Amino acid sequence: MQEWASQLCENRQFGSKMTDSKYFTTTKKGEIFELKAELNSDKKEKKKEAVKKVIASMTVGKDVSALFPDVVNCMQTDNLELKKLVYLYLMNYAKSQPDMAIMAVNTFVKDCEDPNPLIRALAVRTMGCIRVDKITEYLCEPLRKCLKDEDPYVRKTAAVCVAKLHDINAQLVEDQGFLDTLKDLISDSNPMVVANAVAALSEIAESHPNSNLLDLNPQTINKLLTALNECTEWGQIFILDCLANYTPRDDRESQSICERVTPRLSHANSAVVLSAVKVLMKFMEMLPKDLDYYGTLLKKLAPPLVTLLSAEPELQYVALRNINLIVQRRPEILKHEMKVFFVKYNDPIYVKLEKLDIMIRLASQANIAQVLAELKEYATEVDVDFVRKAVRAIGRCAIKVEQSAERCVSTLLDLIQTKVNYVVQEAIVVIKDIFRKYPNKYESVIATLCENLDSLDEPEARAAMIWIVGEYAERIDNADELLESFLEGFHDESTQVQLQLLTAIVKLFLKKPTETQELVQQVLSLATQDSDNPDLRDRGYIYWRLLSTDPVAAKEVVLAEKPLISEETDLIEPTLLEELICHIGTLASVYHKPPSAFVEGSRGVQHKRLPGSAGSGESVESPDTGSAAGVSDAPPAVIPSQGDLLGDLLNLDLTPPATTGPPPPATSGLQLGAMDLLGGGLDSLMGDESEPLGGDLGGSSAMGAGFGAPPAAAAAPFSAPVSGGLDDLFDLGGGVGMPMGAYSPPKTVWLPAMKGKGLEISGTFARRAGVIQMEMTLTNKAMSVMTDFAIQFNRNSFGLAPAGPLQVLTPLSPNQSIEVTLPLSTVGPVMKMDPLNNLQVAVKNNIDVFYFSCQYPISMLFVEDGKMERQVFLATWKDIPNDSEAQFQIADCRLSSDAASNKLQGSNIFTIAKRTVDGQDMLYQSTKLSNGIWVLAELRVQTGNPNFTVCLKCRAPEVAQCVFQSYEAVLKN
């Protein structure tokens, strides 16, 4: 569409005598015939008007492909405007009319020899846009000439054409030596040719990550830097992005490149500025920090970044997202620019929130007073989301800058006194974090917090308050009454609050055992017997067993000293940050995710890293302290959030155990931390498997006195012995046979003999050895012989089209039936159908043309490479929003989970992981459709229950219903 728009804009330069709107007026009946006549007119002006009408119809989505031969005949013209319009039409319809497109080849060849360089360039540009295999080989000679054309405009257009041709037929481009010619163009005298050659080679290198196409060396880099000064702005971006992939030999070369790139920082185009920042950020890693130039460069980087914040809000947001990364890597660049990030009253909310985040990152002892004054002001704004974030920011300041903690707590208490509900709740959440950071320092404020208990209605705030009450129960006289008030509506609370309440009451019991025995028994009963949440139930059983067996160990575990929370809990993990710095100015820097997390398709995504820093691994200095905040090579320990259960499942260590004997008995509750809570029965976690759950194992103290066994009914799901632990979590081969063949539905009648004038067609679809096939039985129930069979499909949702002609080699005699197999491809024209898997078919024979529609099972489109890597599965599952999830029931399906997995694998639905909880098997599965759409699934199979539950997640939710139907068909047949 972009190319059409640019071409149409160019056409306006030729100056129509009246506006072009007349071409878009509503059309009359029989318009195609009128246009056909006008296109074949002898008058040039009339012909041009007709082509404009055709282009107008095409632009508004009308099908004018029937005029293909008539429009192509208009190519033989000297009129540049008309030629552009015809080429535009050709680009759009060549793919659906490949046989007709060959007619245009001679004109392309001729136009590539035209004396006018504009026509030569137009011909080569159009050649690159016609994505038809049949004619690519005819275009090699014209392209070779254009790559060596005397006019730079033609050469730069030809360079881009090579990248387009490579996308269609990579082997052809390599065989014809076009890649070597492209490399030669990097030495071209014209800077725009150099820029386009770099762009084309970069594009090709992206799809072939292991090829060494851009062989960057000091000589090549010098040529690129020379061209950089004279290119257009987009040419500069291509060259800068290419430079960012180069690793200098030493710090001298790094400094030299930085010096030549620095002038780009003052460019008017923000994309050029960000590309230059990316190059400088990367090459700074190699400069010694004691070098004078290093300090100069830091000072030069600040003004352009500040200037980006004077643009319109959308550009500001992109700039702020990039600045956020830069500040995490090198806070010293902007440490004196705090005021720039102060929020303006008319900033949109997304800009305000991003500025707030950067303010916290830049907060230091030197500017904290200024920052806190601003934040207190923000907390009185009217925008609720912004106020919440501002209150949280005050808490983050307290944690980051210790000297400001007291002032921050005082500010938060002032805000609590305002009694504004959402302000109070956010303040309580952040005060909990301050208690974690500075234990035994600010607990005097607890009384004030307890006064606001009744006003808390948000789960996070309620959970924070419960944590405070449980943690400091010995200082709160009526702690048991406070927690009991929460317990009254236990089942109505969110999981987060339930878990926190369970832990807080156990803490309270361990601190005041004699007064709270009933309370703790009540909460344990609610958590284990009345709850269907496995996390809550597991935690309840763990506490129950700990308290009933070894109260001393329980005290050591539950009341253990908490680790202090870190200054910056939301910093991006260092290796990811390095990769994102290498992608400054791209979508990855806005999403704060590596390209592999959101780019789908077959193109290889390279993981980029910053070069090793100069010297002996010096670390980045923080703006407020001179000390080096060294980054450890060990991966950071992250406490998973509630939503990370699937992450735990996919990240489990799959190393087989050293021994095959029974697990050793646990001698005390302290060993629980090292155990797997999902791998098997609870009995094996607690001691000898033969021991009954909750038997009297000692525990004679007051704390253990009131605890017997958890109820037998509740113990049943956990009584299965552990066999093999997690060994076969992903080893789907164990106990499972070879995958069965792909499911193929039985044949049904598609065209009854009554509608087909005696021709009856019944059929089905199958996928064999990766090829989709339409298997039909043709029966002649008429009195005459049938011959000359042909078949055609209408446009459909997945581009299904016959891969060859319908092979009926002998005439079909009366009362004779014949079996026919038609291979199908998925490269036909696409149009969304209702239902999605509907296919409209036309069959012709010597009697007539017959039309019918049928529905193909979408499982025919499941490709063989649809098994996702575990990490990719996890990232994708999390990335797809919950509103794109659909849940279905498959009734009366009497299969084991292994048998179900085996059956589904035969139809290219692959099991990535399996886990068992409470006798329910959960299979995590992926499949990929022929058009590149991934579908992720969770299949739940309960032992003894014939009803399966399948949850589907997909970026195209409309396919979920069809995928479910395939699941049901495969599992039930």
Short mmCIF file of C-alpha atoms in Angstrom, two decimals, residues 290-627:
data_model
loop_
_atom_site.label_atom_id
_atom_site.label_comp_id
_atom_site.label_asym_id
_atom_site.label_seq_id
_atom_site.Cartn_x
_atom_site.Cartn_y
_atom_site.Cartn_z
CA ASP A 290 39.90 7.72 32.44
CA LEU A 291 40.19 8.98 28.85
CA ASP A 292 39.38 12.70 28.43
CA TYR A 293 37.38 11.91 25.31
CA TYR A 294 35.13 9.54 27.31
CA GLY A 295 33.97 12.41 29.56
CA THR A 296 33.53 14.70 26.52
CA LEU A 297 31.38 12.09 24.81
CA LEU A 298 29.16 11.70 27.88
CA LYS A 299 28.55 15.49 27.84
CA LYS A 300 27.78 15.44 24.09
CA LEU A 301 25.16 12.69 24.46
CA ALA A 302 22.92 14.61 26.88
CA PRO A 303 21.74 17.61 24.73
CA PRO A 304 20.38 15.57 21.76
CA LEU A 305 18.44 13.29 24.12
CA VAL A 306 16.99 16.33 25.89
CA THR A 307 16.07 17.90 22.54
CA LEU A 308 14.05 14.79 21.61
CA LEU A 309 11.72 15.63 24.51
CA SER A 310 10.54 18.83 22.83
CA ALA A 311 8.86 16.86 20.01
CA GLU A 312 5.19 15.82 19.88
CA PRO A 313 4.00 13.36 22.58
CA GLU A 314 4.27 10.20 20.46
CA LEU A 315 7.92 10.90 19.62
CA GLN A 316 8.55 11.90 23.23
CA TYR A 317 7.28 8.51 24.36
CA VAL A 318 9.60 6.63 21.99
CA ALA A 319 12.49 8.84 23.11
CA LEU A 320 11.65 8.28 26.81
CA ARG A 321 11.52 4.49 26.37
CA ASN A 322 14.99 4.63 24.81
CA ILE A 323 16.28 7.06 27.46
CA ASN A 324 15.01 4.62 30.10
CA LEU A 325 17.40 1.98 28.72
CA ILE A 326 20.28 4.46 28.39
CA VAL A 327 19.83 5.65 31.99
CA GLN A 328 19.92 2.07 33.27
CA ARG A 329 23.19 1.46 31.41
CA ARG A 330 24.86 4.87 31.88
CA PRO A 331 22.98 7.06 34.40
CA GLU A 332 25.85 9.56 34.42
CA ILE A 333 24.84 10.83 30.95
CA LEU A 334 21.69 12.55 32.24
CA LYS A 335 22.40 12.92 35.96
CA HIS A 336 22.33 16.75 35.71
CA GLU A 337 19.19 16.87 33.56
CA MET A 338 16.55 15.94 36.17
CA LYS A 339 14.35 19.01 35.49
CA VAL A 340 13.75 17.94 31.88
CA PHE A 341 11.82 14.92 33.17
CA PHE A 342 9.50 16.91 35.44
CA VAL A 343 5.94 16.33 34.29
CA LYS A 344 4.03 19.09 32.47
CA TYR A 345 0.31 19.55 33.10
CA ASN A 346 -0.60 18.85 29.47
CA ASP A 347 1.55 15.72 29.02
CA PRO A 348 -0.48 12.64 28.03
CA ILE A 349 -0.61 9.94 30.74
CA TYR A 350 1.77 7.59 28.90
CA VAL A 351 4.44 10.32 28.78
CA LYS A 352 3.85 11.23 32.44
CA LEU A 353 4.31 7.66 33.65
CA GLU A 354 7.48 7.18 31.60
CA LYS A 355 8.99 10.46 32.88
CA LEU A 356 8.20 9.41 36.43
CA ASP A 357 10.08 6.15 35.94
CA ILE A 358 13.18 7.97 34.66
CA MET A 359 13.03 10.48 37.53
CA ILE A 360 13.35 7.60 40.02
CA ARG A 361 16.25 6.10 38.09
CA LEU A 362 18.09 9.46 38.22
CA ALA A 363 17.25 10.18 41.87
CA SER A 364 20.34 10.62 44.03
CA GLN A 365 21.29 12.23 47.32
CA ALA A 366 22.08 15.46 45.46
CA ASN A 367 18.63 15.94 43.94
CA ILE A 368 16.29 13.96 46.22
CA ALA A 369 14.76 17.03 47.91
CA GLN A 370 13.79 18.43 44.50
CA VAL A 371 12.38 15.07 43.37
CA LEU A 372 10.32 14.53 46.54
CA ALA A 373 8.78 18.01 46.31
CA GLU A 374 7.69 17.20 42.74
CA LEU A 375 6.32 13.78 43.66
CA LYS A 376 4.28 15.18 46.56
CA GLU A 377 2.77 17.66 44.13
CA TYR A 378 1.94 14.88 41.66
CA ALA A 379 0.16 12.91 44.41
CA THR A 380 -2.52 15.63 44.56
CA GLU A 381 -3.30 15.44 40.80
CA VAL A 382 -6.69 14.30 39.48
CA ASP A 383 -5.41 11.47 37.25
CA VAL A 384 -5.77 8.33 39.40
CA ASP A 385 -3.19 6.19 37.55
CA PHE A 386 -0.63 8.98 37.71
CA VAL A 387 -1.25 9.60 41.42
CA ARG A 388 -0.81 5.87 42.18
CA LYS A 389 2.48 5.81 40.30
CA ALA A 390 3.64 9.00 42.08
CA VAL A 391 2.95 7.49 45.52
CA ARG A 392 4.83 4.34 44.53
CA ALA A 393 7.68 6.53 43.30
CA ILE A 394 8.01 8.11 46.75
CA GLY A 395 8.47 4.60 48.19
CA ARG A 396 11.06 3.74 45.55
CA CYS A 397 12.97 6.92 46.45
CA ALA A 398 13.06 5.85 50.10
CA ILE A 399 14.47 2.45 49.13
CA LYS A 400 16.99 3.86 46.67
CA VAL A 401 18.34 6.82 48.67
CA GLU A 402 18.68 5.84 52.33
CA GLN A 403 19.22 9.40 53.53
CA SER A 404 15.78 10.34 52.20
CA ALA A 405 13.86 7.45 53.80
CA GLU A 406 12.66 9.41 56.84
CA ARG A 407 11.45 12.30 54.69
CA CYS A 408 9.69 9.84 52.36
CA VAL A 409 7.89 8.07 55.23
CA SER A 410 6.79 11.46 56.60
CA THR A 411 5.48 12.42 53.14
CA LEU A 412 3.58 9.11 52.86
CA LEU A 413 1.99 9.65 56.29
CA ASP A 414 0.84 13.11 55.18
CA LEU A 415 -0.74 11.50 52.11
CA ILE A 416 -2.49 8.85 54.27
CA GLN A 417 -4.02 11.68 56.34
CA THR A 418 -5.74 12.98 53.17
CA LYS A 419 -7.99 9.87 53.47
CA VAL A 420 -8.21 9.64 49.66
CA ASN A 421 -8.91 5.93 49.24
CA TYR A 422 -6.55 5.01 46.40
CA VAL A 423 -3.74 7.20 47.82
CA VAL A 424 -4.01 5.46 51.21
CA GLN A 425 -3.90 2.01 49.58
CA GLU A 426 -0.83 2.78 47.45
CA ALA A 427 0.92 4.31 50.47
CA ILE A 428 0.38 1.13 52.51
CA VAL A 429 1.80 -1.01 49.68
CA VAL A 430 5.01 1.06 49.52
CA ILE A 431 5.38 1.34 53.32
CA LYS A 432 5.47 -2.47 53.42
CA ASP A 433 8.51 -2.33 51.11
CA ILE A 434 10.14 0.35 53.28
CA PHE A 435 9.72 -1.94 56.32
CA ARG A 436 11.48 -4.69 54.35
CA LYS A 437 14.36 -2.38 53.45
CA TYR A 438 14.79 -0.75 56.88
CA PRO A 439 13.65 -3.24 59.58
CA ASN A 440 13.03 -1.93 63.13
CA LYS A 441 13.25 1.69 62.06
CA TYR A 442 9.84 3.05 61.08
CA GLU A 443 7.46 0.62 62.84
CA SER A 444 6.03 3.50 64.89
CA VAL A 445 3.70 4.28 61.97
CA ILE A 446 1.91 0.91 62.21
CA ALA A 447 -0.83 2.35 64.45
CA THR A 448 -1.67 4.95 61.79
CA LEU A 449 -1.84 2.20 59.14
CA CYS A 450 -4.19 0.06 61.25
CA GLU A 451 -6.64 2.96 61.52
CA ASN A 452 -7.23 2.70 57.76
CA LEU A 453 -7.84 -1.03 57.70
CA ASP A 454 -11.55 -0.81 56.90
CA SER A 455 -11.04 1.38 53.83
CA LEU A 456 -8.82 -1.14 51.99
CA ASP A 457 -10.62 -2.81 49.08
CA GLU A 458 -7.80 -3.59 46.61
CA PRO A 459 -6.10 -7.02 46.81
CA GLU A 460 -2.54 -5.66 46.78
CA ALA A 461 -3.22 -3.17 49.57
CA ARG A 462 -5.11 -5.76 51.67
CA ALA A 463 -2.26 -8.26 51.18
CA ALA A 464 0.33 -5.62 52.19
CA MET A 465 -1.61 -4.71 55.35
CA ILE A 466 -2.02 -8.39 56.28
CA TRP A 467 1.74 -8.89 55.81
CA ILE A 468 2.45 -5.94 58.13
CA VAL A 469 0.05 -7.27 60.80
CA GLY A 470 1.56 -10.78 60.58
CA GLU A 471 5.17 -9.59 60.53
CA TYR A 472 4.76 -7.23 63.50
CA ALA A 473 2.07 -9.18 65.39
CA GLU A 474 3.99 -8.95 68.67
CA ARG A 475 3.75 -5.12 68.52
CA ILE A 476 0.02 -5.01 67.71
CA ASP A 477 -2.20 -5.82 70.72
CA ASN A 478 -5.28 -6.78 68.72
CA ALA A 479 -3.47 -8.53 65.80
CA ASP A 480 -5.64 -11.64 66.19
CA GLU A 481 -8.85 -9.56 65.92
CA LEU A 482 -7.56 -7.72 62.85
CA LEU A 483 -6.67 -10.96 61.02
CA GLU A 484 -9.90 -12.63 62.13
CA SER A 485 -11.84 -9.78 60.49
CA PHE A 486 -10.17 -10.68 57.16
CA LEU A 487 -10.90 -14.36 57.70
CA GLU A 488 -14.68 -13.86 57.71
CA GLY A 489 -14.79 -13.42 53.92
CA PHE A 490 -11.84 -15.75 53.17
CA HIS A 491 -13.37 -17.39 50.07
CA ASP A 492 -14.29 -14.02 48.54
CA GLU A 493 -10.71 -12.76 48.73
CA SER A 494 -8.27 -12.94 45.82
CA THR A 495 -5.58 -15.66 45.84
CA GLN A 496 -2.92 -13.08 46.71
CA VAL A 497 -4.81 -12.08 49.89
CA GLN A 498 -5.66 -15.69 50.83
CA LEU A 499 -2.00 -16.77 50.63
CA GLN A 500 -0.85 -13.75 52.63
CA LEU A 501 -3.57 -14.30 55.26
CA LEU A 502 -2.61 -17.96 55.68
CA THR A 503 1.07 -17.04 56.23
CA ALA A 504 0.25 -14.11 58.54
CA ILE A 505 -1.97 -16.24 60.82
CA VAL A 506 0.70 -18.96 61.01
CA LYS A 507 3.25 -16.26 61.97
CA LEU A 508 0.84 -14.94 64.59
CA PHE A 509 0.36 -18.47 65.98
CA LEU A 510 4.11 -19.02 66.24
CA LYS A 511 4.44 -15.74 68.16
CA LYS A 512 1.31 -16.11 70.37
CA PRO A 513 0.51 -19.86 70.38
CA THR A 514 -1.81 -20.03 73.36
CA GLU A 515 -4.19 -17.27 72.20
CA THR A 516 -4.53 -18.15 68.51
CA GLN A 517 -4.81 -21.93 68.25
CA GLU A 518 -8.43 -21.87 67.07
CA LEU A 519 -7.68 -19.16 64.54
CA VAL A 520 -4.82 -21.10 62.92
CA GLN A 521 -6.86 -24.33 62.77
CA GLN A 522 -9.67 -22.42 61.13
CA VAL A 523 -7.43 -20.94 58.43
CA LEU A 524 -5.66 -24.27 57.75
CA SER A 525 -9.03 -25.98 57.36
CA LEU A 526 -10.25 -23.26 54.97
CA ALA A 527 -7.05 -23.48 52.91
CA THR A 528 -6.85 -27.28 52.64
CA GLN A 529 -10.43 -28.57 52.70
CA ASP A 530 -12.58 -25.78 51.31
CA SER A 531 -10.27 -24.39 48.63
CA ASP A 532 -9.75 -25.68 45.09
CA ASN A 533 -6.67 -23.49 44.48
CA PRO A 534 -3.62 -25.84 44.34
CA ASP A 535 -1.14 -23.14 45.47
CA LEU A 536 -3.18 -22.30 48.54
CA ARG A 537 -3.88 -25.94 49.35
CA ASP A 538 -0.19 -26.91 49.00
CA ARG A 539 0.93 -24.09 51.26
CA GLY A 540 -1.75 -25.04 53.80
CA TYR A 541 -0.59 -28.68 53.87
CA ILE A 542 3.07 -27.65 54.21
CA TYR A 543 2.27 -25.41 57.20
CA TRP A 544 -0.02 -28.07 58.72
CA ARG A 545 2.65 -30.77 58.50
CA LEU A 546 5.40 -28.41 59.74
CA LEU A 547 3.38 -27.33 62.77
CA SER A 548 2.26 -30.87 63.63
CA THR A 549 5.73 -32.50 63.34
CA ASP A 550 8.40 -30.00 64.27
CA PRO A 551 7.22 -26.63 65.62
CA VAL A 552 10.81 -25.50 66.23
CA ALA A 553 11.66 -26.04 62.58
CA ALA A 554 8.39 -24.32 61.67
CA LYS A 555 9.50 -21.27 63.63
CA GLU A 556 12.90 -21.28 61.91
CA VAL A 557 11.28 -21.51 58.47
CA VAL A 558 8.29 -19.18 58.82
CA LEU A 559 9.93 -16.54 61.02
CA ALA A 560 13.30 -16.67 59.28
CA GLU A 561 15.04 -13.35 58.77
CA LYS A 562 13.93 -11.78 55.49
CA PRO A 563 16.53 -10.72 52.93
CA LEU A 564 16.60 -6.95 52.39
CA ILE A 565 14.92 -5.91 49.17
CA SER A 566 17.20 -4.39 46.55
CA GLU A 567 17.32 -0.76 45.54
CA GLU A 568 16.00 -1.32 42.02
CA THR A 569 13.67 -4.28 41.77
CA ASP A 570 12.51 -3.28 38.29
CA LEU A 571 15.89 -2.98 36.58
CA ILE A 572 16.13 -4.92 33.34
CA GLU A 573 18.31 -8.00 33.65
CA PRO A 574 21.89 -7.05 32.52
CA THR A 575 22.23 -9.39 29.52
CA LEU A 576 18.80 -8.34 28.23
CA LEU A 577 19.72 -4.68 28.76
CA GLU A 578 22.89 -5.15 26.70
CA GLU A 579 20.83 -6.65 23.87
CA LEU A 580 18.25 -3.84 24.03
CA ILE A 581 21.00 -1.17 23.93
CA CYS A 582 22.06 -2.75 20.61
CA HIS A 583 18.47 -2.25 19.38
CA ILE A 584 18.04 1.43 20.33
CA GLY A 585 15.75 3.18 17.86
CA THR A 586 13.80 0.02 17.00
CA LEU A 587 10.56 -1.51 18.33
CA ALA A 588 12.57 -3.65 20.73
CA SER A 589 13.65 -0.50 22.58
CA VAL A 590 10.01 0.62 22.91
CA TYR A 591 8.66 -2.75 24.04
CA HIS A 592 11.73 -3.42 26.22
CA LYS A 593 11.72 -6.96 24.82
CA PRO A 594 14.23 -8.67 22.52
CA PRO A 595 13.07 -9.00 18.89
CA SER A 596 12.77 -12.78 19.28
CA ALA A 597 9.90 -12.23 21.76
CA PHE A 598 7.60 -10.47 19.30
CA VAL A 599 8.89 -11.19 15.76
CA GLU A 600 7.17 -14.23 14.31
CA GLY A 601 8.20 -16.04 11.16
CA SER A 602 11.13 -17.91 9.72
CA ARG A 603 13.68 -15.08 9.77
CA GLY A 604 16.56 -15.72 12.09
CA VAL A 605 16.74 -13.14 14.86
CA GLN A 606 20.29 -12.47 15.96
CA HIS A 607 21.00 -11.87 19.66
CA LYS A 608 23.29 -8.86 19.89
CA ARG A 609 25.63 -8.07 22.76
CA LEU A 610 27.75 -5.08 23.68
CA PRO A 611 31.50 -5.53 23.22
CA GLY A 612 33.68 -6.16 26.28
CA SER A 613 34.59 -2.94 28.06
CA ALA A 614 38.13 -1.58 28.08
CA GLY A 615 40.36 -2.41 31.01
CA SER A 616 39.57 -5.16 33.46
CA GLY A 617 35.80 -5.38 33.44
CA GLU A 618 35.06 -1.98 34.97
CA SER A 619 31.45 -1.43 35.86
CA VAL A 620 29.13 1.46 35.29
CA GLU A 621 29.19 4.11 37.97
CA SER A 622 26.02 5.23 39.66
CA PRO A 623 25.29 8.98 39.57
CA ASP A 624 24.97 9.33 43.30
CA THR A 625 27.94 7.25 44.44
CA GLY A 626 31.41 7.07 43.10
CA SER A 627 31.74 3.38 43.89
#
